[in-house]
Structures are given as C-alpha cells and as structure tokens.
C-alpha cells in the first residue's frame, strides 16, 4: 500500500469504532485472543494467549508471583472477573471471581469432562510457570454471548478422580462440580465475540 493510500485508510478508520476498524485492518485478529490474568487486587500475574488455527486451539499461559505447586486451571462460563462478587446462579455465595460462574460445560458433564477443564498449571519454586497445550474447545465456544473467563485456583484439581475405596458412593456434588481446587486466585476475561 502506498503511503498516501495507508494514510487514507487510517483516516477512514478514525470514523469507525476501534473494534470495527481493527477487524477491517486485519481479519485474522479474530482467530487470536490475548488476555491478562490478574489477582483479586487487579495486579497482573500472567498472560493467556489463545489461538485457533485449522480447527485446533492452542493455549499458551505464563504466570509469575504465584505460590509453588500445581494449581487448578479452568475456563469458567462468564467473562466477568470481579473480586468479592456473587455467583451468577446463587447470589448467597460470594467470594473472589465467583462472578465468572462455574466451569464451561455446555454438555452438562461432570467435572473432569467439562469442556472448560484444562491441564493443571505447575508453578515453580520461583513463582513462575508456563504451559502450552491444545484445547478441546474453539474460540467460538469461549466468545459466546457473555464471554468466558480463564481461572487459576489456589490448590490442585482432583479432576473428580476419587477412588471408590475413599468414596464408595462416588464423589459429592462439590467435587463433581469443581475438582476441589479451592479459592480463585487469578482470572482473565475472554470477551464475547
Ligand atoms: Cu476453575
Ligand atoms: Zn470442571
């Protein structure tokens, strides 16, 4: 594009909203999302990048300043990361990032098979961690009408894998919903598409 033509495109751009302008300038933008992971105080603790290419969705996450060990890691249903907020389906429950709802679960499965169940995030002794994997969902699944949220928990996730000798009746509802990964310590908003 000549310098004059790109200046004209830029001027036309100014007349549109920024979002519409971005789409027009680079249609491939829609296949990639980058979101900030923040703690309940709003402090950045990492970045999550999600890229869809040829039907495969690659997720790349990097964190720092977290406690060492395995952390439960999921996509939750709603793109709202509010500290000390109420759960969308039960306003009597409040806590950090409860605004994001439960695990992304369009098929009504039990925990361990939720669409939003991700591999555990391992944080090293120095507080940093990174993870790259192929997800089972598409960007369209994540960018539905209310968006979604990528969540890191305080503790490890048991994927509802509780041996029968400990729970002859099977795991309870908490476990089959959450994997007992504990408090929500970092959250990233994936905006609606
Ligand atoms: Cu979660
Ligand atoms: Zn789950």
PDB file of C-alpha atoms and ligand atoms in Angstrom:
ATOM      1  CA  UNK A   1       0.000   0.000   0.000  1.00  0.00           C
ATOM      2  CA  UNK A   2       1.366   3.451  -0.869  1.00  0.00           C
ATOM      3  CA  UNK A   3       1.939   5.903   1.938  1.00  0.00           C
ATOM      4  CA  UNK A   4      -0.924   8.057   0.675  1.00  0.00           C
ATOM      5  CA  UNK A   5      -3.338   5.085   0.498  1.00  0.00           C
ATOM      6  CA  UNK A   6      -2.495   3.946   4.016  1.00  0.00           C
ATOM      7  CA  UNK A   7      -2.977   7.481   5.322  1.00  0.00           C
ATOM      8  CA  UNK A   8      -6.424   7.500   3.677  1.00  0.00           C
ATOM      9  CA  UNK A   9      -7.231   4.105   5.220  1.00  0.00           C
ATOM     10  CA  UNK A  10      -6.165   5.412   8.608  1.00  0.00           C
ATOM     11  CA  UNK A  11      -8.403   8.470   8.228  1.00  0.00           C
ATOM     12  CA  UNK A  12     -11.371   6.277   7.259  1.00  0.00           C
ATOM     13  CA  UNK A  13     -10.568   4.109  10.241  1.00  0.00           C
ATOM     14  CA  UNK A  14     -10.982   7.061  12.578  1.00  0.00           C
ATOM     15  CA  UNK A  15     -14.623   7.366  11.520  1.00  0.00           C
ATOM     16  CA  UNK A  16     -15.410   3.831  12.665  1.00  0.00           C
ATOM     17  CA  UNK A  17     -15.258   2.358  16.121  1.00  0.00           C
ATOM     18  CA  UNK A  18     -11.862   0.995  17.027  1.00  0.00           C
ATOM     19  CA  UNK A  19     -13.090  -2.607  17.111  1.00  0.00           C
ATOM     20  CA  UNK A  20     -14.667  -2.447  13.668  1.00  0.00           C
ATOM     21  CA  UNK A  21     -11.559  -0.750  12.385  1.00  0.00           C
ATOM     22  CA  UNK A  22      -9.301  -3.496  13.784  1.00  0.00           C
ATOM     23  CA  UNK A  23     -11.377  -6.175  12.119  1.00  0.00           C
ATOM     24  CA  UNK A  24     -11.218  -4.422   8.792  1.00  0.00           C
ATOM     25  CA  UNK A  25      -7.480  -3.901   9.020  1.00  0.00           C
ATOM     26  CA  UNK A  26      -6.704  -7.492   9.996  1.00  0.00           C
ATOM     27  CA  UNK A  27      -9.409 -10.168   9.665  1.00  0.00           C
ATOM     28  CA  UNK A  28      -7.032 -12.756  11.198  1.00  0.00           C
ATOM     29  CA  UNK A  29      -7.286 -10.906  14.521  1.00  0.00           C
ATOM     30  CA  UNK A  30     -10.444 -12.814  15.277  1.00  0.00           C
ATOM     31  CA  UNK A  31      -8.538 -16.112  15.466  1.00  0.00           C
ATOM     32  CA  UNK A  32      -6.367 -14.951  18.323  1.00  0.00           C
ATOM     33  CA  UNK A  33      -7.034 -13.665  21.827  1.00  0.00           C
ATOM     34  CA  UNK A  34      -4.617 -12.397  24.428  1.00  0.00           C
ATOM     35  CA  UNK A  35      -5.874 -11.706  27.948  1.00  0.00           C
ATOM     36  CA  UNK A  36      -4.354 -10.542  31.215  1.00  0.00           C
ATOM     37  CA  UNK A  37      -4.516 -12.811  34.266  1.00  0.00           C
ATOM     38  CA  UNK A  38      -4.993 -10.643  37.364  1.00  0.00           C
ATOM     39  CA  UNK A  39      -5.291 -11.382  41.071  1.00  0.00           C
ATOM     40  CA  UNK A  40      -8.253 -10.079  43.149  1.00  0.00           C
ATOM     41  CA  UNK A  41      -6.390  -6.776  43.755  1.00  0.00           C
ATOM     42  CA  UNK A  42      -6.147  -6.275  39.987  1.00  0.00           C
ATOM     43  CA  UNK A  43      -2.407  -6.952  39.920  1.00  0.00           C
ATOM     44  CA  UNK A  44      -1.217  -8.702  36.764  1.00  0.00           C
ATOM     45  CA  UNK A  45       0.108 -12.215  37.423  1.00  0.00           C
ATOM     46  CA  UNK A  46       0.277 -13.501  33.874  1.00  0.00           C
ATOM     47  CA  UNK A  47      -0.947 -13.703  30.323  1.00  0.00           C
ATOM     48  CA  UNK A  48      -3.018 -16.238  28.460  1.00  0.00           C
ATOM     49  CA  UNK A  49      -2.921 -16.440  24.663  1.00  0.00           C
ATOM     50  CA  UNK A  50      -5.417 -18.494  22.716  1.00  0.00           C
ATOM     51  CA  UNK A  51      -5.048 -19.066  19.017  1.00  0.00           C
ATOM     52  CA  UNK A  52      -7.255 -21.053  16.707  1.00  0.00           C
ATOM     53  CA  UNK A  53      -5.709 -22.411  13.559  1.00  0.00           C
ATOM     54  CA  UNK A  54      -7.095 -25.094  11.263  1.00  0.00           C
ATOM     55  CA  UNK A  55      -9.608 -26.272  13.858  1.00  0.00           C
ATOM     56  CA  UNK A  56      -7.015 -26.677  16.634  1.00  0.00           C
ATOM     57  CA  UNK A  57      -6.966 -24.279  19.567  1.00  0.00           C
ATOM     58  CA  UNK A  58      -3.551 -23.597  21.089  1.00  0.00           C
ATOM     59  CA  UNK A  59      -3.378 -22.177  24.598  1.00  0.00           C
ATOM     60  CA  UNK A  60      -0.233 -20.591  25.941  1.00  0.00           C
ATOM     61  CA  UNK A  61      -0.130 -19.337  29.528  1.00  0.00           C
ATOM     62  CA  UNK A  62       2.661 -17.674  31.508  1.00  0.00           C
ATOM     63  CA  UNK A  63       2.429 -16.639  35.149  1.00  0.00           C
ATOM     64  CA  UNK A  64       4.651 -15.174  37.857  1.00  0.00           C
ATOM     65  CA  UNK A  65       4.317 -14.328  41.536  1.00  0.00           C
ATOM     66  CA  UNK A  66       2.151 -17.349  42.399  1.00  0.00           C
ATOM     67  CA  UNK A  67       2.686 -19.992  45.081  1.00  0.00           C
ATOM     68  CA  UNK A  68       4.676 -23.067  44.020  1.00  0.00           C
ATOM     69  CA  UNK A  69       2.869 -26.292  43.165  1.00  0.00           C
ATOM     70  CA  UNK A  70       0.012 -27.476  40.985  1.00  0.00           C
ATOM     71  CA  UNK A  71      -2.950 -25.146  40.509  1.00  0.00           C
ATOM     72  CA  UNK A  72      -6.406 -25.987  39.221  1.00  0.00           C
ATOM     73  CA  UNK A  73      -6.886 -24.292  35.844  1.00  0.00           C
ATOM     74  CA  UNK A  74     -10.203 -23.960  34.010  1.00  0.00           C
ATOM     75  CA  UNK A  75     -12.340 -21.960  31.634  1.00  0.00           C
ATOM     76  CA  UNK A  76     -15.381 -20.639  33.502  1.00  0.00           C
ATOM     77  CA  UNK A  77     -18.681 -19.731  31.855  1.00  0.00           C
ATOM     78  CA  UNK A  78     -18.830 -15.946  32.209  1.00  0.00           C
ATOM     79  CA  UNK A  79     -16.417 -13.197  31.154  1.00  0.00           C
ATOM     80  CA  UNK A  80     -16.556 -11.347  34.473  1.00  0.00           C
ATOM     81  CA  UNK A  81     -13.566 -11.269  36.834  1.00  0.00           C
ATOM     82  CA  UNK A  82     -14.772  -9.323  39.879  1.00  0.00           C
ATOM     83  CA  UNK A  83     -13.160  -9.556  43.309  1.00  0.00           C
ATOM     84  CA  UNK A  84     -15.564 -10.413  46.141  1.00  0.00           C
ATOM     85  CA  UNK A  85     -18.564 -10.962  43.860  1.00  0.00           C
ATOM     86  CA  UNK A  86     -21.662 -13.164  43.875  1.00  0.00           C
ATOM     87  CA  UNK A  87     -22.095 -16.391  41.898  1.00  0.00           C
ATOM     88  CA  UNK A  88     -24.489 -15.796  38.950  1.00  0.00           C
ATOM     89  CA  UNK A  89     -26.657 -18.808  39.874  1.00  0.00           C
ATOM     90  CA  UNK A  90     -26.641 -18.246  43.658  1.00  0.00           C
ATOM     91  CA  UNK A  91     -26.282 -14.695  44.992  1.00  0.00           C
ATOM     92  CA  UNK A  92     -25.887 -16.012  48.571  1.00  0.00           C
ATOM     93  CA  UNK A  93     -22.428 -17.318  47.608  1.00  0.00           C
ATOM     94  CA  UNK A  94     -19.784 -14.602  47.436  1.00  0.00           C
ATOM     95  CA  UNK A  95     -16.020 -14.630  47.009  1.00  0.00           C
ATOM     96  CA  UNK A  96     -13.265 -13.589  44.663  1.00  0.00           C
ATOM     97  CA  UNK A  97     -14.146 -14.093  40.993  1.00  0.00           C
ATOM     98  CA  UNK A  98     -17.354 -16.021  41.739  1.00  0.00           C
ATOM     99  CA  UNK A  99     -18.844 -13.636  39.123  1.00  0.00           C
ATOM    100  CA  UNK A 100     -17.264 -15.899  36.471  1.00  0.00           C
ATOM    101  CA  UNK A 101     -19.716 -18.743  37.233  1.00  0.00           C
ATOM    102  CA  UNK A 102     -18.910 -22.459  37.112  1.00  0.00           C
ATOM    103  CA  UNK A 103     -16.792 -24.404  34.660  1.00  0.00           C
ATOM    104  CA  UNK A 104     -17.629 -24.068  30.970  1.00  0.00           C
ATOM    105  CA  UNK A 105     -19.899 -27.066  30.496  1.00  0.00           C
ATOM    106  CA  UNK A 106     -22.264 -26.923  27.510  1.00  0.00           C
ATOM    107  CA  UNK A 107     -22.741 -30.738  27.511  1.00  0.00           C
ATOM    108  CA  UNK A 108     -23.823 -30.973  31.155  1.00  0.00           C
ATOM    109  CA  UNK A 109     -20.959 -33.339  32.065  1.00  0.00           C
ATOM    110  CA  UNK A 110     -19.349 -33.961  35.443  1.00  0.00           C
ATOM    111  CA  UNK A 111     -16.080 -32.308  36.428  1.00  0.00           C
ATOM    112  CA  UNK A 112     -13.120 -33.937  34.719  1.00  0.00           C
ATOM    113  CA  UNK A 113     -15.061 -33.914  31.461  1.00  0.00           C
ATOM    114  CA  UNK A 114     -16.170 -30.281  31.388  1.00  0.00           C
ATOM    115  CA  UNK A 115     -15.259 -28.509  28.172  1.00  0.00           C
ATOM    116  CA  UNK A 116     -13.526 -25.924  30.380  1.00  0.00           C
ATOM    117  CA  UNK A 117     -11.353 -28.398  32.318  1.00  0.00           C
ATOM    118  CA  UNK A 118      -7.707 -27.688  31.491  1.00  0.00           C
ATOM    119  CA  UNK A 119      -4.409 -29.376  32.393  1.00  0.00           C
ATOM    120  CA  UNK A 120      -3.100 -28.356  35.825  1.00  0.00           C
ATOM    121  CA  UNK A 121      -0.772 -25.373  35.894  1.00  0.00           C
ATOM    122  CA  UNK A 122       2.571 -26.125  37.581  1.00  0.00           C
ATOM    123  CA  UNK A 123       4.229 -23.168  39.307  1.00  0.00           C
ATOM    124  CA  UNK A 124       7.946 -23.475  40.104  1.00  0.00           C
ATOM    125  CA  UNK A 125       9.710 -22.530  43.353  1.00  0.00           C
ATOM    126  CA  UNK A 126      10.491 -19.074  41.917  1.00  0.00           C
ATOM    127  CA  UNK A 127       6.765 -18.394  41.434  1.00  0.00           C
ATOM    128  CA  UNK A 128       6.818 -18.630  37.645  1.00  0.00           C
ATOM    129  CA  UNK A 129       5.068 -21.164  35.479  1.00  0.00           C
ATOM    130  CA  UNK A 130       4.191 -21.739  31.850  1.00  0.00           C
ATOM    131  CA  UNK A 131       2.038 -24.187  29.981  1.00  0.00           C
ATOM    132  CA  UNK A 132       1.269 -24.750  26.322  1.00  0.00           C
ATOM    133  CA  UNK A 133      -1.342 -27.229  25.140  1.00  0.00           C
ATOM    134  CA  UNK A 134      -4.084 -27.892  22.605  1.00  0.00           C
ATOM    135  CA  UNK A 135      -7.558 -27.240  23.991  1.00  0.00           C
ATOM    136  CA  UNK A 136     -10.740 -29.175  23.207  1.00  0.00           C
ATOM    137  CA  UNK A 137     -12.809 -26.034  22.514  1.00  0.00           C
ATOM    138  CA  UNK A 138     -12.945 -23.426  19.755  1.00  0.00           C
ATOM    139  CA  UNK A 139     -12.661 -19.673  20.197  1.00  0.00           C
ATOM    140  CA  UNK A 140     -16.372 -19.500  19.355  1.00  0.00           C
ATOM    141  CA  UNK A 141     -17.111 -21.651  22.439  1.00  0.00           C
ATOM    142  CA  UNK A 142     -15.223 -19.134  24.571  1.00  0.00           C
ATOM    143  CA  UNK A 143     -16.540 -15.966  22.934  1.00  0.00           C
ATOM    144  CA  UNK A 144     -20.250 -16.701  23.365  1.00  0.00           C
ATOM    145  CA  UNK A 145     -22.777 -14.028  24.358  1.00  0.00           C
ATOM    146  CA  UNK A 146     -21.367 -13.477  27.878  1.00  0.00           C
ATOM    147  CA  UNK A 147     -17.743 -14.304  27.064  1.00  0.00           C
ATOM    148  CA  UNK A 148     -15.818 -16.599  29.403  1.00  0.00           C
ATOM    149  CA  UNK A 149     -13.032 -16.460  31.986  1.00  0.00           C
ATOM    150  CA  UNK A 150      -9.749 -18.330  32.363  1.00  0.00           C
ATOM    151  CA  UNK A 151      -9.253 -19.113  36.058  1.00  0.00           C
ATOM    152  CA  UNK A 152      -6.359 -20.194  38.273  1.00  0.00           C
ATOM    153  CA  UNK A 153      -7.153 -21.750  41.666  1.00  0.00           C
ATOM    154  CA  UNK A 154      -5.204 -21.809  44.937  1.00  0.00           C
ATOM    155  CA  UNK A 155      -4.871 -25.588  45.078  1.00  0.00           C
ATOM    156  CA  UNK A 156      -4.582 -28.618  42.818  1.00  0.00           C
ATOM    157  CA  UNK A 157      -7.507 -30.113  40.897  1.00  0.00           C
ATOM    158  CA  UNK A 158      -8.500 -33.758  41.524  1.00  0.00           C
ATOM    159  CA  UNK A 159     -10.496 -33.950  38.249  1.00  0.00           C
ATOM    160  CA  UNK A 160     -13.174 -35.694  40.333  1.00  0.00           C
ATOM    161  CA  UNK A 161     -10.893 -38.723  40.344  1.00  0.00           C
ATOM    162  CA  UNK A 162     -11.692 -40.043  43.823  1.00  0.00           C
ATOM    163  CA  UNK A 163     -11.041 -43.782  44.166  1.00  0.00           C
ATOM    164  CA  UNK A 164     -14.033 -45.843  45.189  1.00  0.00           C
ATOM    165  CA  UNK A 165     -12.299 -47.037  48.377  1.00  0.00           C
ATOM    166  CA  UNK A 166     -12.439 -43.438  49.678  1.00  0.00           C
ATOM    167  CA  UNK A 167     -15.909 -42.648  48.354  1.00  0.00           C
ATOM    168  CA  UNK A 168     -18.000 -45.800  47.822  1.00  0.00           C
ATOM    169  CA  UNK A 169     -20.994 -43.619  46.852  1.00  0.00           C
ATOM    170  CA  UNK A 170     -18.854 -41.651  44.412  1.00  0.00           C
ATOM    171  CA  UNK A 171     -17.586 -38.098  44.920  1.00  0.00           C
ATOM    172  CA  UNK A 172     -20.033 -35.468  46.243  1.00  0.00           C
ATOM    173  CA  UNK A 173     -21.527 -32.589  44.283  1.00  0.00           C
ATOM    174  CA  UNK A 174     -18.759 -30.125  45.198  1.00  0.00           C
ATOM    175  CA  UNK A 175     -16.165 -32.459  43.727  1.00  0.00           C
ATOM    176  CA  UNK A 176     -18.143 -33.260  40.588  1.00  0.00           C
ATOM    177  CA  UNK A 177     -18.601 -29.508  40.013  1.00  0.00           C
ATOM    178  CA  UNK A 178     -15.232 -28.061  40.965  1.00  0.00           C
ATOM    179  CA  UNK A 179     -12.473 -30.657  41.490  1.00  0.00           C
ATOM    180  CA  UNK A 180     -11.863 -29.130  44.958  1.00  0.00           C
ATOM    181  CA  UNK A 181      -9.214 -26.759  43.629  1.00  0.00           C
ATOM    182  CA  UNK A 182     -10.089 -24.144  46.262  1.00  0.00           C
ATOM    183  CA  UNK A 183     -10.157 -20.357  46.057  1.00  0.00           C
ATOM    184  CA  UNK A 184      -9.970 -18.496  42.775  1.00  0.00           C
ATOM    185  CA  UNK A 185      -6.677 -16.581  42.794  1.00  0.00           C
ATOM    186  CA  UNK A 186      -6.326 -15.232  39.237  1.00  0.00           C
ATOM    187  CA  UNK A 187      -8.755 -14.569  36.421  1.00  0.00           C
ATOM    188  CA  UNK A 188      -8.625 -13.403  32.793  1.00  0.00           C
ATOM    189  CA  UNK A 189     -11.632 -12.151  30.821  1.00  0.00           C
ATOM    190  CA  UNK A 190     -12.233 -13.558  27.336  1.00  0.00           C
ATOM    191  CA  UNK A 191     -14.589 -11.039  25.767  1.00  0.00           C
ATOM    192  CA  UNK A 192     -17.711 -12.014  23.830  1.00  0.00           C
ATOM    193  CA  UNK A 193     -17.010 -12.478  20.104  1.00  0.00           C
TER     194      UNK A 193
HETATM  195 CU1  LIG B   1     -11.967 -23.036  37.994  1.00  0.00          CU
HETATM  196 ZN1  LIG B   2     -14.722 -28.832  35.623  1.00  0.00          ZN
END
